[in-house]
Structure formats: C-alpha cells, structure tokens
CSV table of C-alpha atoms and ligand atoms in Angstrom, one decimal:
chain,number,residue,atom,x,y,z
T,1,THR,CA,-5.6,-23.6,-38.9
T,2,ALA,CA,-7.1,-25.2,-35.9
T,3,ASN,CA,-5.5,-24.8,-32.5
T,4,SER,CA,-2.7,-27.2,-31.6
T,5,MET,CA,-3.9,-27.5,-28.0
T,6,TRP,CA,-7.5,-28.3,-28.7
T,7,GLY,CA,-7.6,-28.6,-32.5
T,8,GLY,CA,-9.1,-32.1,-32.3
T,9,ARG,CA,-12.6,-30.7,-32.1
T,10,PHE,CA,-12.1,-27.7,-34.4
T,11,ALA,CA,-11.8,-27.4,-38.1
T,12,ALA,CA,-11.0,-23.7,-38.4
T,13,GLY,CA,-9.0,-21.2,-36.4
T,14,PRO,CA,-10.4,-18.1,-34.6
T,15,ASP,CA,-11.4,-14.8,-36.2
T,16,ALA,CA,-8.6,-12.2,-35.8
T,17,ILE,CA,-10.8,-10.1,-33.5
T,18,MET,CA,-11.6,-13.2,-31.5
T,19,GLU,CA,-7.9,-13.8,-31.1
T,20,ALA,CA,-7.4,-10.1,-30.0
T,21,ILE,CA,-10.1,-10.2,-27.3
T,22,ASN,CA,-9.2,-13.6,-26.1
T,23,ALA,CA,-5.4,-13.4,-25.8
T,24,SER,CA,-3.8,-12.5,-22.5
T,25,ILE,CA,-0.2,-13.0,-23.5
T,26,GLY,CA,0.3,-9.3,-23.9
T,27,PHE,CA,0.2,-8.9,-20.1
T,28,ASP,CA,0.3,-12.4,-18.5
T,29,GLN,CA,3.9,-12.8,-19.7
T,30,ARG,CA,4.7,-11.0,-16.5
T,31,MET,CA,3.9,-14.3,-14.8
T,32,SER,CA,6.3,-16.4,-16.8
T,33,ALA,CA,8.7,-17.1,-13.9
T,34,GLN,CA,5.8,-18.2,-11.8
T,35,ASP,CA,4.3,-20.3,-14.5
T,36,ILE,CA,7.5,-22.2,-15.1
T,37,ARG,CA,8.1,-22.6,-11.4
T,38,GLY,CA,4.6,-24.1,-11.0
T,39,SER,CA,5.2,-26.4,-14.0
T,40,ARG,CA,8.5,-27.7,-12.6
T,41,ALA,CA,6.8,-28.5,-9.3
T,42,HIS,CA,4.0,-30.2,-11.1
T,43,ALA,CA,6.3,-32.3,-13.3
T,44,ALA,CA,8.5,-33.4,-10.3
T,45,MET,CA,5.4,-34.4,-8.4
T,46,LEU,CA,4.0,-36.4,-11.4
T,47,ALA,CA,7.3,-38.3,-11.6
T,48,ALA,CA,7.4,-38.9,-7.8
T,49,GLN,CA,3.9,-40.3,-8.0
T,50,GLY,CA,4.8,-42.6,-11.0
T,51,ILE,CA,2.4,-40.7,-13.3
T,52,ILE,CA,5.1,-39.8,-15.8
T,53,SER,CA,8.5,-41.4,-16.2
T,54,PRO,CA,11.6,-40.0,-14.5
T,55,SER,CA,13.2,-39.4,-17.9
T,56,ASP,CA,10.2,-37.5,-19.2
T,57,ALA,CA,10.3,-35.4,-16.0
T,58,GLU,CA,14.0,-34.7,-16.5
T,59,ALA,CA,13.4,-33.6,-20.1
T,60,ILE,CA,10.6,-31.4,-19.0
T,61,ARG,CA,12.7,-29.9,-16.2
T,62,GLU,CA,15.6,-29.1,-18.5
T,63,GLY,CA,13.3,-27.8,-21.2
T,64,LEU,CA,11.5,-25.5,-18.8
T,65,LEU,CA,14.8,-24.1,-17.6
T,66,THR,CA,15.8,-23.4,-21.2
T,67,VAL,CA,12.4,-21.6,-21.8
T,68,LEU,CA,12.9,-19.6,-18.7
T,69,SER,CA,16.4,-18.4,-19.8
T,70,GLU,CA,15.0,-17.6,-23.2
T,71,ILE,CA,12.3,-15.4,-21.7
T,72,GLU,CA,14.6,-13.8,-19.2
T,73,GLY,CA,17.2,-13.1,-21.9
T,74,GLY,CA,14.6,-11.5,-24.2
T,75,ARG,CA,15.0,-14.3,-26.7
T,76,PHE,CA,11.5,-15.7,-26.6
T,77,THR,CA,8.9,-14.9,-29.2
T,78,PHE,CA,5.5,-14.6,-27.6
T,79,SER,CA,2.6,-15.6,-29.8
T,80,THR,CA,-0.9,-14.1,-29.6
T,81,ALA,CA,-2.2,-17.2,-31.4
T,82,LEU,CA,-1.0,-19.2,-28.4
T,83,GLU,CA,-3.2,-17.0,-26.3
T,84,ASP,CA,-1.6,-16.9,-22.9
T,85,ILE,CA,1.6,-17.6,-21.0
T,86,HIS,CA,0.7,-21.1,-20.2
T,87,MET,CA,0.3,-22.2,-23.8
T,88,ASN,CA,3.2,-20.1,-25.0
T,89,VAL,CA,5.5,-21.9,-22.6
T,90,GLU,CA,4.1,-25.4,-23.3
T,91,ALA,CA,4.4,-24.9,-27.1
T,92,ARG,CA,8.0,-23.8,-26.8
T,93,LEU,CA,8.7,-26.7,-24.6
T,94,LYS,CA,7.3,-29.0,-27.2
T,95,GLU,CA,9.6,-27.5,-29.8
T,96,LEU,CA,12.5,-28.1,-27.5
T,97,ILE,CA,11.9,-31.6,-26.1
T,98,GLY,CA,9.1,-33.0,-28.3
T,99,GLU,CA,6.7,-35.7,-27.0
T,100,PRO,CA,7.4,-35.5,-23.2
T,101,ALA,CA,6.1,-31.9,-23.3
T,102,GLY,CA,2.7,-33.3,-24.0
T,103,ARG,CA,2.7,-35.1,-20.6
T,104,LEU,CA,3.2,-32.0,-18.5
T,105,HIS,CA,-0.4,-31.1,-18.6
T,106,THR,CA,-1.5,-34.4,-17.1
T,107,ALA,CA,-3.8,-33.9,-14.1
T,108,ARG,CA,-3.7,-30.2,-14.5
T,109,SER,CA,-5.8,-27.5,-16.2
T,110,ARG,CA,-5.0,-23.9,-17.1
T,111,ASN,CA,-7.6,-23.1,-14.5
T,112,ASP,CA,-5.6,-24.3,-11.5
T,113,GLN,CA,-2.4,-23.3,-13.4
T,114,VAL,CA,-3.4,-19.6,-13.7
T,115,ALA,CA,-4.8,-19.5,-10.2
T,116,THR,CA,-1.4,-20.8,-8.9
T,117,ASP,CA,0.7,-18.5,-11.0
T,118,PHE,CA,-1.3,-15.5,-10.0
T,119,ARG,CA,-1.2,-16.3,-6.3
T,120,LEU,CA,2.6,-16.7,-6.5
T,121,TRP,CA,2.7,-13.3,-8.3
T,122,VAL,CA,0.4,-11.5,-5.8
T,123,ARG,CA,2.2,-13.1,-2.9
T,124,ASP,CA,5.5,-11.5,-4.1
T,125,GLN,CA,3.8,-8.2,-4.3
T,126,CYS,CA,2.6,-8.4,-0.7
T,127,ASP,CA,6.2,-8.8,0.3
T,128,ALA,CA,7.2,-5.9,-2.0
T,129,ALA,CA,4.6,-3.7,-0.4
T,130,VAL,CA,5.8,-4.6,3.0
T,131,GLN,CA,9.4,-3.7,2.0
T,132,GLY,CA,8.3,-0.4,0.5
T,133,LEU,CA,6.3,0.4,3.6
T,134,ARG,CA,9.2,-0.4,5.9
T,135,ALA,CA,11.4,2.0,4.0
T,136,LEU,CA,8.9,4.7,4.2
T,137,ILE,CA,8.3,4.1,7.9
T,138,GLY,CA,12.1,4.4,8.3
T,139,ALA,CA,12.1,7.8,6.7
T,140,LEU,CA,9.2,9.0,8.8
T,141,LEU,CA,10.9,7.7,12.0
T,142,ALA,CA,14.0,9.8,11.1
T,143,GLN,CA,11.8,12.9,10.6
T,144,ALA,CA,10.0,12.2,13.9
T,145,GLU,CA,13.3,11.7,15.8
T,146,ALA,CA,14.7,15.0,14.4
T,147,GLY,CA,11.5,16.9,15.3
T,148,ALA,CA,10.2,15.1,18.4
T,149,ASP,CA,9.9,18.5,20.2
T,150,TRP,CA,9.3,20.9,17.2
T,151,VAL,CA,6.0,22.6,17.9
T,152,MET,CA,3.6,23.0,15.0
T,153,PRO,CA,-0.1,23.8,14.8
T,154,GLY,CA,-2.4,20.8,15.0
T,155,PHE,CA,-5.6,21.3,12.9
T,156,THR,CA,-9.1,20.1,12.9
T,157,HIS,CA,-11.3,21.3,10.0
T,158,LEU,CA,-7.9,22.7,8.8
T,159,GLN,CA,-8.4,25.4,11.4
T,160,THR,CA,-5.8,25.8,14.2
T,161,ALA,CA,-6.8,23.5,17.0
T,162,GLN,CA,-4.0,22.9,19.5
T,163,PRO,CA,-0.2,22.8,19.3
T,164,VAL,CA,1.3,19.4,18.5
T,165,THR,CA,4.8,18.3,17.7
T,166,TRP,CA,6.2,17.5,14.2
T,167,GLY,CA,7.3,14.2,15.6
T,168,HIS,CA,3.8,13.4,16.7
T,169,HIS,CA,2.4,14.3,13.3
T,170,MET,CA,5.0,12.0,11.6
T,171,MET,CA,4.2,9.2,14.0
T,172,ALA,CA,0.5,9.4,13.1
T,173,TYR,CA,1.4,8.3,9.6
T,174,VAL,CA,3.7,5.6,11.0
T,175,GLU,CA,0.7,4.1,12.8
T,176,MET,CA,-1.4,4.1,9.6
T,177,LEU,CA,1.4,2.6,7.5
T,178,GLY,CA,2.0,0.0,10.2
T,179,ARG,CA,-1.6,-1.1,9.9
T,180,ASP,CA,-1.0,-1.3,6.1
T,181,ILE,CA,1.9,-3.7,6.8
T,182,GLY,CA,-0.5,-5.7,8.9
T,183,ARG,CA,-3.1,-5.9,6.1
T,184,PHE,CA,-0.5,-7.0,3.5
T,185,THR,CA,0.9,-9.6,5.9
T,186,ASP,CA,-2.6,-10.9,6.8
T,187,ALA,CA,-3.6,-11.1,3.2
T,188,ARG,CA,-0.4,-13.0,2.3
T,189,ALA,CA,-1.0,-15.5,5.1
T,190,ARG,CA,-4.6,-16.1,3.9
T,191,MET,CA,-3.7,-16.4,0.2
T,192,ASN,CA,-0.8,-18.9,0.9
T,193,GLU,CA,-2.7,-22.0,-0.1
T,194,CYS,CA,-2.0,-23.8,-3.4
T,195,PRO,CA,-4.7,-24.3,-6.0
T,196,LEU,CA,-2.5,-26.6,-8.2
T,197,GLY,CA,-4.1,-30.0,-8.6
T,198,ALA,CA,-7.7,-28.7,-8.4
T,199,ALA,CA,-7.5,-29.3,-12.2
T,200,ALA,CA,-10.3,-27.9,-14.3
T,201,LEU,CA,-12.7,-27.7,-11.3
T,202,ALA,CA,-13.4,-31.1,-9.9
T,203,GLY,CA,-10.0,-32.5,-9.0
T,204,THR,CA,-8.4,-35.4,-10.9
T,205,GLY,CA,-8.5,-39.1,-11.0
T,206,PHE,CA,-4.7,-39.3,-11.2
T,207,PRO,CA,-3.0,-40.1,-7.9
T,208,ILE,CA,-1.4,-36.7,-7.5
T,209,ASP,CA,0.2,-35.3,-4.3
T,210,ARG,CA,-1.1,-31.8,-3.8
T,211,HIS,CA,0.7,-31.5,-0.5
T,212,ALA,CA,4.0,-32.0,-2.3
T,213,THR,CA,3.4,-29.3,-4.9
T,214,ALA,CA,2.1,-26.9,-2.3
T,215,GLN,CA,5.2,-27.4,-0.3
T,216,ALA,CA,7.5,-27.1,-3.3
T,217,LEU,CA,6.0,-23.8,-4.2
T,218,GLY,CA,6.2,-22.4,-0.6
T,219,PHE,CA,2.5,-22.6,0.2
T,220,ASP,CA,1.4,-23.5,3.6
T,221,ARG,CA,-1.1,-26.2,2.3
T,222,PRO,CA,-3.2,-27.0,-0.7
T,223,THR,CA,-6.6,-25.3,-1.1
T,224,ALA,CA,-9.3,-27.5,0.4
T,225,ASN,CA,-12.0,-27.3,-2.2
T,226,SER,CA,-11.2,-27.7,-5.9
T,227,LEU,CA,-14.2,-25.6,-7.1
T,228,ASP,CA,-13.2,-22.8,-4.8
T,229,ALA,CA,-9.5,-23.2,-5.8
T,230,VAL,CA,-10.1,-22.2,-9.4
T,231,SER,CA,-12.9,-19.7,-8.7
T,232,ASP,CA,-11.3,-17.7,-5.9
T,233,ARG,CA,-9.8,-14.3,-6.6
T,234,ASP,CA,-10.3,-13.0,-3.0
T,235,PHE,CA,-6.6,-12.9,-2.7
T,236,ALA,CA,-6.4,-10.4,-5.5
T,237,LEU,CA,-9.3,-8.4,-4.1
T,238,GLU,CA,-7.6,-8.4,-0.7
T,239,PHE,CA,-4.3,-7.2,-2.2
T,240,LEU,CA,-6.2,-4.4,-4.1
T,241,SER,CA,-8.1,-3.4,-1.0
T,242,ALA,CA,-5.0,-3.2,1.2
T,243,SER,CA,-3.4,-1.3,-1.7
T,244,ALA,CA,-6.3,1.2,-1.9
T,245,ILE,CA,-6.2,1.8,1.9
T,246,CYS,CA,-2.4,2.3,1.8
T,247,ALA,CA,-2.7,4.6,-1.2
T,248,THR,CA,-5.3,6.6,0.7
T,249,HIS,CA,-2.8,7.1,3.5
T,250,LEU,CA,-0.1,8.2,1.0
T,251,SER,CA,-2.6,10.5,-0.6
T,252,ARG,CA,-3.4,12.3,2.7
T,253,LEU,CA,0.3,12.7,3.5
T,254,ALA,CA,0.9,14.0,-0.1
T,255,GLU,CA,-1.9,16.5,0.4
T,256,GLU,CA,-0.3,17.8,3.6
T,257,LEU,CA,3.0,18.2,1.8
T,258,VAL,CA,1.3,20.2,-1.0
T,259,ILE,CA,-0.3,22.5,1.6
T,260,TRP,CA,2.7,22.8,3.8
T,261,SER,CA,5.0,23.6,0.9
T,262,SER,CA,2.8,26.5,-0.3
T,263,ALA,CA,4.1,30.1,0.0
T,264,GLN,CA,1.3,30.7,2.6
T,265,PHE,CA,2.4,27.9,4.9
T,266,ARG,CA,6.1,27.4,4.2
T,267,PHE,CA,6.3,24.6,6.8
T,268,VAL,CA,8.4,22.5,4.5
T,269,ALA,CA,10.4,22.7,1.3
T,270,MET,CA,10.9,19.8,-1.1
T,271,SER,CA,14.4,19.3,-2.4
T,272,ASP,CA,15.3,20.0,-6.0
T,273,LYS,CA,15.2,16.3,-6.7
T,274,TRP,CA,11.5,16.2,-5.8
T,275,SER,CA,10.3,19.5,-7.3
T,276,THR,CA,9.6,20.8,-10.7
T,277,GLY,CA,9.6,24.3,-12.2
T,278,SER,CA,7.2,26.0,-14.4
T,279,SER,CA,7.8,26.8,-18.1
T,280,ILE,CA,6.3,30.3,-17.7
T,281,MET,CA,6.5,31.3,-14.1
T,282,PRO,CA,10.1,31.5,-13.0
T,283,GLN,CA,9.4,31.6,-9.3
T,284,LYS,CA,7.7,28.3,-9.3
T,285,ARG,CA,8.7,25.2,-7.4
T,286,ASN,CA,5.9,22.7,-7.8
T,287,PRO,CA,5.3,19.6,-5.7
T,288,ASP,CA,4.5,17.4,-8.6
T,289,ALA,CA,5.5,14.2,-7.0
T,290,ALA,CA,3.3,14.9,-4.0
T,291,GLU,CA,0.4,15.8,-6.3
T,292,LEU,CA,0.8,12.6,-8.3
T,293,ILE,CA,1.0,10.5,-5.2
T,294,ARG,CA,-2.2,12.2,-4.0
T,295,ALA,CA,-3.8,11.2,-7.3
T,296,LYS,CA,-2.6,7.6,-7.6
T,297,ILE,CA,-5.3,6.4,-5.3
T,298,GLY,CA,-7.7,6.9,-8.2
T,299,ARG,CA,-6.0,4.2,-10.3
T,300,ILE,CA,-5.6,1.8,-7.4
T,301,LEU,CA,-9.1,2.1,-6.1
T,302,GLY,CA,-10.2,2.0,-9.7
T,303,ALA,CA,-8.5,-1.4,-10.1
T,304,ALA,CA,-10.2,-2.6,-7.0
T,305,VAL,CA,-13.6,-1.5,-8.1
T,306,ALA,CA,-13.0,-3.0,-11.5
T,307,LEU,CA,-12.1,-6.5,-10.1
T,308,PHE,CA,-14.9,-6.4,-7.6
T,309,THR,CA,-17.3,-5.7,-10.5
T,310,VAL,CA,-15.8,-8.6,-12.6
T,311,MET,CA,-16.1,-11.1,-9.7
T,312,LYS,CA,-19.6,-10.2,-8.4
T,313,GLY,CA,-22.2,-12.5,-9.7
T,314,LEU,CA,-19.8,-14.9,-11.4
T,315,PRO,CA,-21.1,-18.4,-11.2
T,316,LEU,CA,-18.7,-21.2,-10.1
T,317,ALA,CA,-16.3,-22.3,-11.3
T,318,TYR,CA,-13.9,-20.6,-13.8
T,319,SER,CA,-15.2,-18.1,-16.3
T,320,LYS,CA,-13.0,-16.2,-18.8
T,321,ASP,CA,-14.1,-13.0,-17.1
T,322,MET,CA,-11.5,-13.8,-14.6
T,323,GLN,CA,-8.7,-13.2,-17.1
T,324,GLU,CA,-9.6,-9.5,-16.4
T,325,ASP,CA,-8.0,-9.8,-13.0
T,326,LYS,CA,-4.4,-9.5,-14.0
T,327,GLU,CA,-4.0,-6.1,-15.7
T,328,GLN,CA,-5.8,-4.4,-12.8
T,329,VAL,CA,-3.6,-6.0,-10.2
T,330,PHE,CA,-0.4,-5.4,-12.3
T,331,ASP,CA,-1.2,-1.8,-12.7
T,332,ALA,CA,-2.2,-1.3,-9.1
T,333,ALA,CA,0.9,-3.0,-7.8
T,334,ASP,CA,3.2,-1.0,-10.1
T,335,THR,CA,1.5,2.2,-9.1
T,336,LEU,CA,1.6,1.4,-5.3
T,337,MET,CA,5.3,0.5,-5.4
T,338,LEU,CA,6.2,3.7,-7.3
T,339,ALA,CA,4.2,5.9,-5.0
T,340,LEU,CA,5.8,4.3,-1.9
T,341,ALA,CA,9.3,4.8,-3.4
T,342,ALA,CA,8.5,8.4,-4.3
T,343,MET,CA,7.1,9.2,-0.9
T,344,THR,CA,10.1,7.6,0.8
T,345,GLY,CA,12.5,9.7,-1.3
T,346,MET,CA,10.6,12.9,-0.7
T,347,MET,CA,10.3,12.4,3.0
T,348,SER,CA,14.0,11.5,3.4
T,349,ASP,CA,14.9,14.7,1.6
T,350,LEU,CA,12.4,17.1,3.1
T,351,THR,CA,13.6,20.4,4.7
T,352,VAL,CA,11.4,21.3,7.6
T,353,ASN,CA,11.1,25.0,8.5
T,354,ARG,CA,11.1,24.7,12.3
T,355,ASP,CA,10.8,28.4,13.0
T,356,ARG,CA,7.8,28.7,10.7
T,357,LEU,CA,6.1,25.8,12.4
T,358,GLU,CA,6.6,27.4,15.8
T,359,VAL,CA,5.3,30.8,14.7
T,360,ALA,CA,2.3,29.2,13.1
T,361,ALA,CA,1.7,27.1,16.3
T,362,SER,CA,1.7,30.3,18.4
T,363,SER,CA,-1.0,32.0,16.4
T,364,GLY,CA,-4.7,31.3,16.0
T,365,PHE,CA,-5.3,31.1,19.8
T,366,SER,CA,-3.9,27.6,19.7
T,367,THR,CA,-3.5,27.4,23.5
T,368,ALA,CA,-7.1,28.4,24.3
T,369,THR,CA,-7.8,24.9,25.5
T,370,ASP,CA,-4.8,25.1,27.9
T,371,LEU,CA,-6.3,28.3,29.3
T,372,ALA,CA,-9.6,26.6,29.9
T,373,ASP,CA,-7.9,23.6,31.5
T,374,TRP,CA,-6.0,26.0,33.7
T,375,LEU,CA,-9.3,27.6,34.9
T,376,VAL,CA,-10.6,24.1,35.7
T,377,ARG,CA,-7.4,23.1,37.5
T,378,GLU,CA,-6.4,26.3,39.4
T,379,ALA,CA,-9.7,28.1,39.8
T,380,GLY,CA,-12.0,25.1,40.2
T,381,LEU,CA,-14.4,26.1,37.4
T,382,PRO,CA,-16.6,23.5,35.8
T,383,PHE,CA,-15.1,22.9,32.3
T,384,ARG,CA,-18.2,24.3,30.5
T,385,ASP,CA,-17.8,27.6,32.5
T,386,ALA,CA,-14.1,27.7,31.8
T,387,HIS,CA,-14.8,27.1,28.1
T,388,HIS,CA,-17.2,30.1,28.1
T,389,ALA,CA,-14.7,32.4,29.9
T,390,THR,CA,-11.9,31.4,27.6
T,391,GLY,CA,-14.2,32.1,24.6
T,392,ALA,CA,-14.8,35.6,26.0
T,393,LEU,CA,-11.0,36.1,26.3
T,394,VAL,CA,-10.4,35.0,22.7
T,395,ALA,CA,-13.1,37.4,21.6
T,396,ALA,CA,-11.3,40.2,23.6
T,397,ALA,CA,-8.0,39.3,22.0
T,398,GLU,CA,-9.5,39.2,18.6
T,399,ARG,CA,-11.0,42.7,19.0
T,400,ARG,CA,-7.6,44.0,19.8
T,401,GLY,CA,-5.9,42.1,17.0
T,402,VAL,CA,-3.6,40.2,19.4
T,403,ASP,CA,-3.1,36.6,20.6
T,404,LEU,CA,-4.0,35.3,24.0
T,405,PRO,CA,-0.5,35.8,25.7
T,406,ASP,CA,-0.7,39.5,24.7
T,407,LEU,CA,-3.7,40.2,26.9
T,408,THR,CA,-2.9,42.1,30.1
T,409,LEU,CA,-3.7,40.5,33.4
T,410,ALA,CA,-6.3,43.3,34.0
T,411,GLU,CA,-8.0,42.4,30.7
T,412,MET,CA,-8.1,38.7,31.8
T,413,GLN,CA,-9.4,39.5,35.3
T,414,ALA,CA,-12.2,41.5,33.7
T,415,VAL,CA,-13.5,38.3,32.3
T,416,ASN,CA,-12.7,36.1,35.3
T,417,SER,CA,-11.3,37.5,38.6
T,418,ALA,CA,-9.7,34.1,39.6
T,419,ILE,CA,-7.1,34.5,36.8
T,420,THR,CA,-3.6,35.1,38.1
T,421,GLN,CA,-0.2,35.9,36.6
T,422,GLN,CA,0.5,32.1,36.6
T,423,VAL,CA,-1.8,31.6,33.7
T,424,TYR,CA,0.8,33.0,31.2
T,425,ALA,CA,2.9,29.9,31.7
T,426,VAL,CA,0.3,27.7,30.1
T,427,LEU,CA,-0.2,30.0,27.1
T,428,GLY,CA,3.2,29.1,25.6
T,429,VAL,CA,3.2,26.5,23.0
T,430,HIS,CA,6.1,24.5,24.5
T,431,ASN,CA,4.4,24.2,27.8
T,432,SER,CA,1.2,23.3,26.0
T,433,VAL,CA,2.7,20.3,24.2
T,434,ALA,CA,4.9,19.3,27.2
T,435,SER,CA,1.7,19.0,29.3
T,436,ARG,CA,0.1,16.5,27.0
T,437,GLN,CA,1.6,13.5,28.7
T,438,SER,CA,-1.4,11.1,28.4
T,439,TYR,CA,-0.5,7.9,26.6
T,440,GLY,CA,-0.2,8.5,22.9
T,441,GLY,CA,-0.3,12.3,23.5
T,442,THR,CA,1.8,14.9,21.8
T,443,ALA,CA,4.3,15.6,24.6
T,444,PRO,CA,7.9,15.1,23.3
T,445,ASP,CA,8.4,12.3,25.9
T,446,GLN,CA,5.4,10.5,24.6
T,447,VAL,CA,6.5,10.9,21.0
T,448,ARG,CA,9.9,9.5,21.8
T,449,ALA,CA,8.3,6.6,23.5
T,450,GLN,CA,6.2,6.0,20.3
T,451,ILE,CA,9.4,6.2,18.2
T,452,ALA,CA,11.2,3.7,20.4
T,453,ARG,CA,8.3,1.3,20.3
T,454,TRP,CA,8.2,1.4,16.5
T,455,LYS,CA,12.0,1.0,16.2
T,456,GLY,CA,11.6,-2.2,18.3
T,457,ALA,CA,8.7,-3.4,16.2
T,458,MET,CA,10.7,-2.8,12.9
T,459,GLU,CA,13.5,-5.0,14.2
T,460,GLY,CA,11.0,-7.7,15.1
T,461,TRP,CA,9.5,-7.8,11.6
Z,501,LIG,N1,-5.4,-16.8,-19.7
Z,501,LIG,C1,-6.4,-17.4,-18.8
Z,501,LIG,C2,-6.7,-16.5,-17.7
Z,501,LIG,O1,-5.9,-15.6,-17.5
Z,501,LIG,C3,-5.9,-18.8,-18.3
Z,501,LIG,C4,-7.0,-19.7,-18.0
Z,501,LIG,C5,-7.7,-20.1,-19.1
Z,501,LIG,N2,-8.6,-21.2,-18.8
Z,501,LIG,C6,-9.6,-21.6,-19.6
Z,501,LIG,N3,-10.3,-22.5,-19.3
Z,501,LIG,N4,-9.8,-20.9,-20.8
Z,501,LIG,O2,-7.6,-16.7,-17.0
C-alpha cells in the first residue's frame, strides 16, 4: 500500500529491499528525545504565530509527551515502513490525537527537522566529551601531584634523552586534553545555530518565528541561510575531527602504558580491575584496556573519513546521502566516551614504580647534556666543543661499561683538563631536573606551577 505521508502521488508501496536501504529508524531512534523536543518547540511557535489553533497545539503537546513516555518506557513499536524517527513519531501522534497531528508539519520539512535533531544530539555529545575529558584531566592531575618530583627518563626516538619528572610527563597529556576541551567547546559554540524553519530548502511562506524556536531549543540564533541550514554537516565533521584528535592523544598515552607496564620497563602496574590474564600463560597480566584505547582511534578516524567522503561533492541542498551521517557519529561518540572513561579508570588506579623510574632515569647517560652545559658554564667552552668533549666522555664510559658518574676525575680530565670535582653534582638526576627551571620546564617547581594553573582553569570551566 502507498505511503501514508506521501501516498497521494503513489499507487504502490516500496520494494522490501528499497525499504531496507532507505530506512534509518534502526539507528535514528536514538534521536527520539531531540525529535520530540524540536516538534514541541515548533508546535508552540506555530500557535504563537496564529498558524495553528491553541487547542491543536495543546493536543500536539500532550500527544508528543505521551509518545516520548512510550519511547522512554520501551512501549513504542518502531516501524521500518515508517522509515525514520520523524515519521514514526508523527504516525503515532496521529493515532493518539487524530487530525491535529497533521498540522504539526506545517512550515517544516524533514530536512530542517533532521538537521535540528542531529545538532541537538551532537551538541549534547560535545558536552559529554568535555565532561569525560575533565574527569581524565582530574586523574592525571592527581598523578602529577603525587609524582611532581619523581625522576624518570625522558625519551626522544624512544632512546633515553634527559631526565624528566613523572609529574611533567603527566602534565604533557593534560595540555593535550585541555586543547581537546577547547576544540569541543569551540565546535559546540559554532554549531549552536538552529536550522528549524529552513523547511525543505527555501524557507517558508508561513509567518513563522525562527528566533522563537531557536531560543526554545537553547540555540544562540537561527541559521542565516536556509539552503546552508539543511545542507550543512560541518558540525558533525567538527565533532568527528575533534574526537579523532582526542582519540589520538588517548592512543599515545595508551601506548606508553603498554610499554611502561612491560616486564622490561616495569615503570607502572595496572590494577587487577584494568588487566586481563592469559588462558595459557599463567604469568600474564595483559594491558588489554590500554591496547583497546590505543586501537579505538581507528574507528573514530574511520567515522570521520567516512563522513568527509559522504559530504564531499554533494550538491546543495539535502540529499539522502546525508542520512549516512548518523551511524558514524553515534559510533564515534560511543567509542570516545568509553575510551575516556576507561582511561580515567586506569589512570586513577595506576601503581607507579618510583624506584624503577629513578633507576631507569639514571642510566643511558641521561645527564650528558647537563655535563655539556656545565662545561659551557664553568669552563667557558663553546657549546659545540662541550658537546664534543662530552661525547668523548660517554664513549669512555661506554668502553668501561659504566655510566657517567662512575668515571674518575682523572678519566674526565684526560678528555678536558678544565673539569673539576664539582662536575659530579650535575651528573645526578635530581640535580638535573631541578636545574630545568625555564618556564614550562621539568623542574618540580615548574611542574607544581603547571598543576596549580590547571587546577585554577578547571574551576573556571
Ligand atoms: N531520515 C532522513 C535523514 O536522516 C531524514 C530526512 C529525510 N528527508 C528527505 N527529504 N527524505 O536524513
């Protein structure tokens, strides 16, 4: 039988496979609360403008509330024949209240309706991402505070570079995640314009009040161009892009946890709650959660690439291609929130092996730069010459199988006669980190200043 929404022009219903490829109700039912919220705002505005009667508006309002409670109570039967959430809600409304239901769609199209619903949904997810990020930053700040002066090796090329502090390393991630909060906040502010009332694409001849519906739905203003309003999915692309960047940060931290928890490193140990065993190797304690967080970027970036690919080259205005936006965003949002929660749990529960960190920091000639700097400062050598002399000392230590502090003064002076007993002070890892007092450096004082700054910022948000 022909469709009840547009059956006027159609004699027959769709092929079963047409119905299967066309329907979005299987996933867009996740926007039912947003859809009903948008319809209520629209109906109230239509009545305020004298476009529908107050009694029809009241019947619509009550009917929509009933539909919402049916959906929330799991008492609603979604129909694939009714294609999407918009038509499922409207059809049920008609069953409930009869004729007034048919007036709800005045001065509206599913094109502006879906754009509005989806913006409301994505807007909520921006807020959820910020909440998740705040929780993770809180966990990292606690780690940083505990270990503001724990010395660990800093790496470049995953080779020992210079000693840093655990707190400094944690705060590096806080900076990244802080920028992620900025991206979600900016995206939210930009997407906070209401497409409702753009109608199919050209606006409407009815005397609607788009400012009123925008305000009722918590938007800053209506979108300024009706063609753009129904065509734009930038807001979803921005959400996915911010999510992909955030997931990249989580992936890097996850990778470090995987490395650090290995038997070779033993810098950290995940608690039982965040580890898994092996079905064959009894000794195993696997960092599965960290590995999965490391991998989740694949799905999230995949969603971003998928939607970019859908949107590129689409002519204005609405095309059904755009229905492909939702599953990608739903999956990416679910994945990101889960990864944030898992990382927060893991970091809150992490045991840090402070002694191992220090032993590792003291090996691998990690204070060679301090030695070169000392030669510049105390012996007046140009840095390049100091670098060369220090390289020769490292080679001498390596030949003997010892580290720099183990060289005798005579061995040092054989390389450069200006070296005195005082040099040994700078070869210790604690002195090394304490000396790095430049703004943003790894000295514990600097790290504590970073922590204080972030704690203040967190309160301001
Ligand atoms: N389910 C559709 C979507 O997600 C709603 C909009 C349909 N509009 C239309 N003109 N067919 O995009």
